[in-house]
Amino acid sequence: MNRALTLDDLVLAGIALAAGLLLAFMSRTLLRWLAGHAKRTRWSGDDVIVDTLRSVVPWAAIAGGAAAAAAVLPLSRTVQHHVDQILQVWLIFVVTLSAARVIAGLVRTVTQSRSGVAGSATIFVNITRVLVLAIGFLIVLQTLGISIAPLLTALGVGGLAVALALQDTLANLFAGVHILASKTVQPGDYIRLSSGEEGYVVDINWRQTTVRQLSNNLVVIPNGQLAKANMTNYTRPEQELTVLVQVGVSYDSDLEQVERVTAEVVTEVMTDVTGAVPDHEPAIRFHTFGDSRIGFTVILGVGEFSDQYRIKHEFIKRLHRRYRDEGIRIPAPTRTVALQQGTVVIPQQRSGDELAPGSSLAD
């Protein structure tokens, strides 16, 4: 426009800005009320959408008020064009960030709501967020009149060099996608690698897998190394598993009584101890005539890997007490030592135990 700026123009521009600010305030208040209702629903996706709209709608209202104020002012065509471009870029920037936030939130909600999907793994969330931001950046360039065709061509030519420079990173990225897609490992699984690392999988991101040990320490494993390692997953195909406890009784024991008493203790532990499997059938298998005992294996059912320590603890205590009450003897290992004067049978000493000073085997 060529006319001069008047007081009426300023008043109209102020009204437009005030209307935009008022609309932003009212929309934020309304969306806060909707967020309270969304939290009471079972689906968590509406929480993500409403929370994102609380950041988009007010800024869009302010941008609309600024655009209306610029439209009523007697600005030149060039200035008006630049103002429109700034407002468009501003609005695209806000919408892009909000879209990245809401889409990443929905992806996280979907993966967490389905067993066998990525769970809490952030790799899909990060990939989704990067793609949305990249699309928004290209839209901004196109809005500013910058042709994106040469940029895409340059990215294609330089992609090979980038791939060579980041081959380890890309290898870890694709290894993480392969691990999640094959469903061999998911967050929450308890795994043990052939190299000795073990624990609960906390997260699988674009570069590494985080494992929390039972000592509450975190072990960070590159995805490429995890994909190539021999691994035992104690959560799949089922979370419930069995553990073996080795027991031995003396040769003069009544094996029928031993089996009956042991089965009663197993049933008691499976019923009373948290983490045990109540419907687990007692399994006792005799297998060895040892030097001083008859050995057998007791098979216990546990709900998940870390429960075995508590269940073994309670089982051994109760079995020892019950054997003592029933008169069932658990013999100590012995060994025979041949001497010139004769033969002496002494209890088997543990490694590291030493004879008292001044004593000998003959004593």
PDB file of C-alpha atoms in Angstrom, residues 118 120-121 184-193 196-205 208-221 226 231-236 238-241 243 274-275 302-311:
ATOM      1  CA  ALA A 118       8.755 -52.996  20.760  1.00  0.00           C
ATOM      2  CA  SER A 120       9.481 -49.384  25.676  1.00  0.00           C
ATOM      3  CA  ALA A 121      12.071 -49.515  22.907  1.00  0.00           C
ATOM      4  CA  THR A 184      13.919 -62.446  19.663  1.00  0.00           C
ATOM      5  CA  VAL A 185      14.491 -59.787  22.323  1.00  0.00           C
ATOM      6  CA  GLN A 186      12.023 -57.258  23.702  1.00  0.00           C
ATOM      7  CA  PRO A 187      12.247 -54.779  26.587  1.00  0.00           C
ATOM      8  CA  GLY A 188      11.452 -56.596  29.820  1.00  0.00           C
ATOM      9  CA  ASP A 189      13.091 -59.883  28.775  1.00  0.00           C
ATOM     10  CA  TYR A 190      15.773 -61.459  30.928  1.00  0.00           C
ATOM     11  CA  ILE A 191      18.723 -62.482  28.745  1.00  0.00           C
ATOM     12  CA  ARG A 192      22.193 -63.955  29.215  1.00  0.00           C
ATOM     13  CA  LEU A 193      24.937 -63.593  26.612  1.00  0.00           C
ATOM     14  CA  GLY A 196      28.595 -63.485  30.555  1.00  0.00           C
ATOM     15  CA  GLU A 197      26.452 -60.332  30.589  1.00  0.00           C
ATOM     16  CA  GLU A 198      22.920 -60.915  31.840  1.00  0.00           C
ATOM     17  CA  GLY A 199      19.950 -58.948  33.096  1.00  0.00           C
ATOM     18  CA  TYR A 200      16.625 -57.383  32.144  1.00  0.00           C
ATOM     19  CA  VAL A 201      16.448 -55.536  28.817  1.00  0.00           C
ATOM     20  CA  VAL A 202      15.523 -51.940  29.645  1.00  0.00           C
ATOM     21  CA  ASP A 203      15.550 -50.334  26.203  1.00  0.00           C
ATOM     22  CA  ILE A 204      16.655 -50.871  22.608  1.00  0.00           C
ATOM     23  CA  ASN A 205      17.456 -47.621  20.816  1.00  0.00           C
ATOM     24  CA  GLN A 208      22.602 -49.843  21.732  1.00  0.00           C
ATOM     25  CA  THR A 209      20.676 -52.115  24.042  1.00  0.00           C
ATOM     26  CA  THR A 210      20.575 -51.308  27.748  1.00  0.00           C
ATOM     27  CA  VAL A 211      20.457 -54.228  30.181  1.00  0.00           C
ATOM     28  CA  ARG A 212      19.831 -53.844  33.919  1.00  0.00           C
ATOM     29  CA  GLN A 213      21.553 -56.469  36.047  1.00  0.00           C
ATOM     30  CA  LEU A 214      20.062 -57.880  39.230  1.00  0.00           C
ATOM     31  CA  SER A 215      22.589 -55.710  41.097  1.00  0.00           C
ATOM     32  CA  ASN A 216      20.803 -52.708  39.507  1.00  0.00           C
ATOM     33  CA  ASN A 217      23.813 -51.819  37.341  1.00  0.00           C
ATOM     34  CA  LEU A 218      23.311 -50.980  33.672  1.00  0.00           C
ATOM     35  CA  VAL A 219      25.185 -52.816  30.915  1.00  0.00           C
ATOM     36  CA  VAL A 220      25.267 -51.115  27.503  1.00  0.00           C
ATOM     37  CA  ILE A 221      25.612 -53.520  24.563  1.00  0.00           C
ATOM     38  CA  LEU A 226      23.938 -58.356  20.517  1.00  0.00           C
ATOM     39  CA  MET A 231      22.117 -65.571  23.780  1.00  0.00           C
ATOM     40  CA  THR A 232      19.681 -67.278  26.118  1.00  0.00           C
ATOM     41  CA  ASN A 233      16.329 -65.559  26.586  1.00  0.00           C
ATOM     42  CA  TYR A 234      14.718 -66.706  29.841  1.00  0.00           C
ATOM     43  CA  THR A 235      11.444 -64.914  29.092  1.00  0.00           C
ATOM     44  CA  ARG A 236      10.624 -66.446  25.698  1.00  0.00           C
ATOM     45  CA  GLU A 238       7.248 -68.402  28.071  1.00  0.00           C
ATOM     46  CA  GLN A 239       8.061 -66.371  31.144  1.00  0.00           C
ATOM     47  CA  GLU A 240       7.546 -69.313  33.503  1.00  0.00           C
ATOM     48  CA  LEU A 241      10.532 -71.647  33.793  1.00  0.00           C
ATOM     49  CA  VAL A 243      14.969 -74.578  38.066  1.00  0.00           C
ATOM     50  CA  THR A 274       5.562 -65.415  46.104  1.00  0.00           C
ATOM     51  CA  GLY A 275       6.738 -65.979  42.528  1.00  0.00           C
ATOM     52  CA  VAL A 302       9.085 -70.270  39.069  1.00  0.00           C
ATOM     53  CA  GLY A 303       7.144 -67.384  37.606  1.00  0.00           C
ATOM     54  CA  GLU A 304      10.142 -65.542  36.167  1.00  0.00           C
ATOM     55  CA  PHE A 305      13.923 -65.657  36.296  1.00  0.00           C
ATOM     56  CA  SER A 306      14.638 -63.546  39.382  1.00  0.00           C
ATOM     57  CA  ASP A 307      12.060 -65.459  41.476  1.00  0.00           C
ATOM     58  CA  GLN A 308      14.288 -68.557  41.549  1.00  0.00           C
ATOM     59  CA  TYR A 309      16.611 -67.180  44.215  1.00  0.00           C
ATOM     60  CA  ARG A 310      13.840 -66.555  46.724  1.00  0.00           C
ATOM     61  CA  ILE A 311      12.203 -69.910  45.965  1.00  0.00           C
TER      62      ILE A 311
END
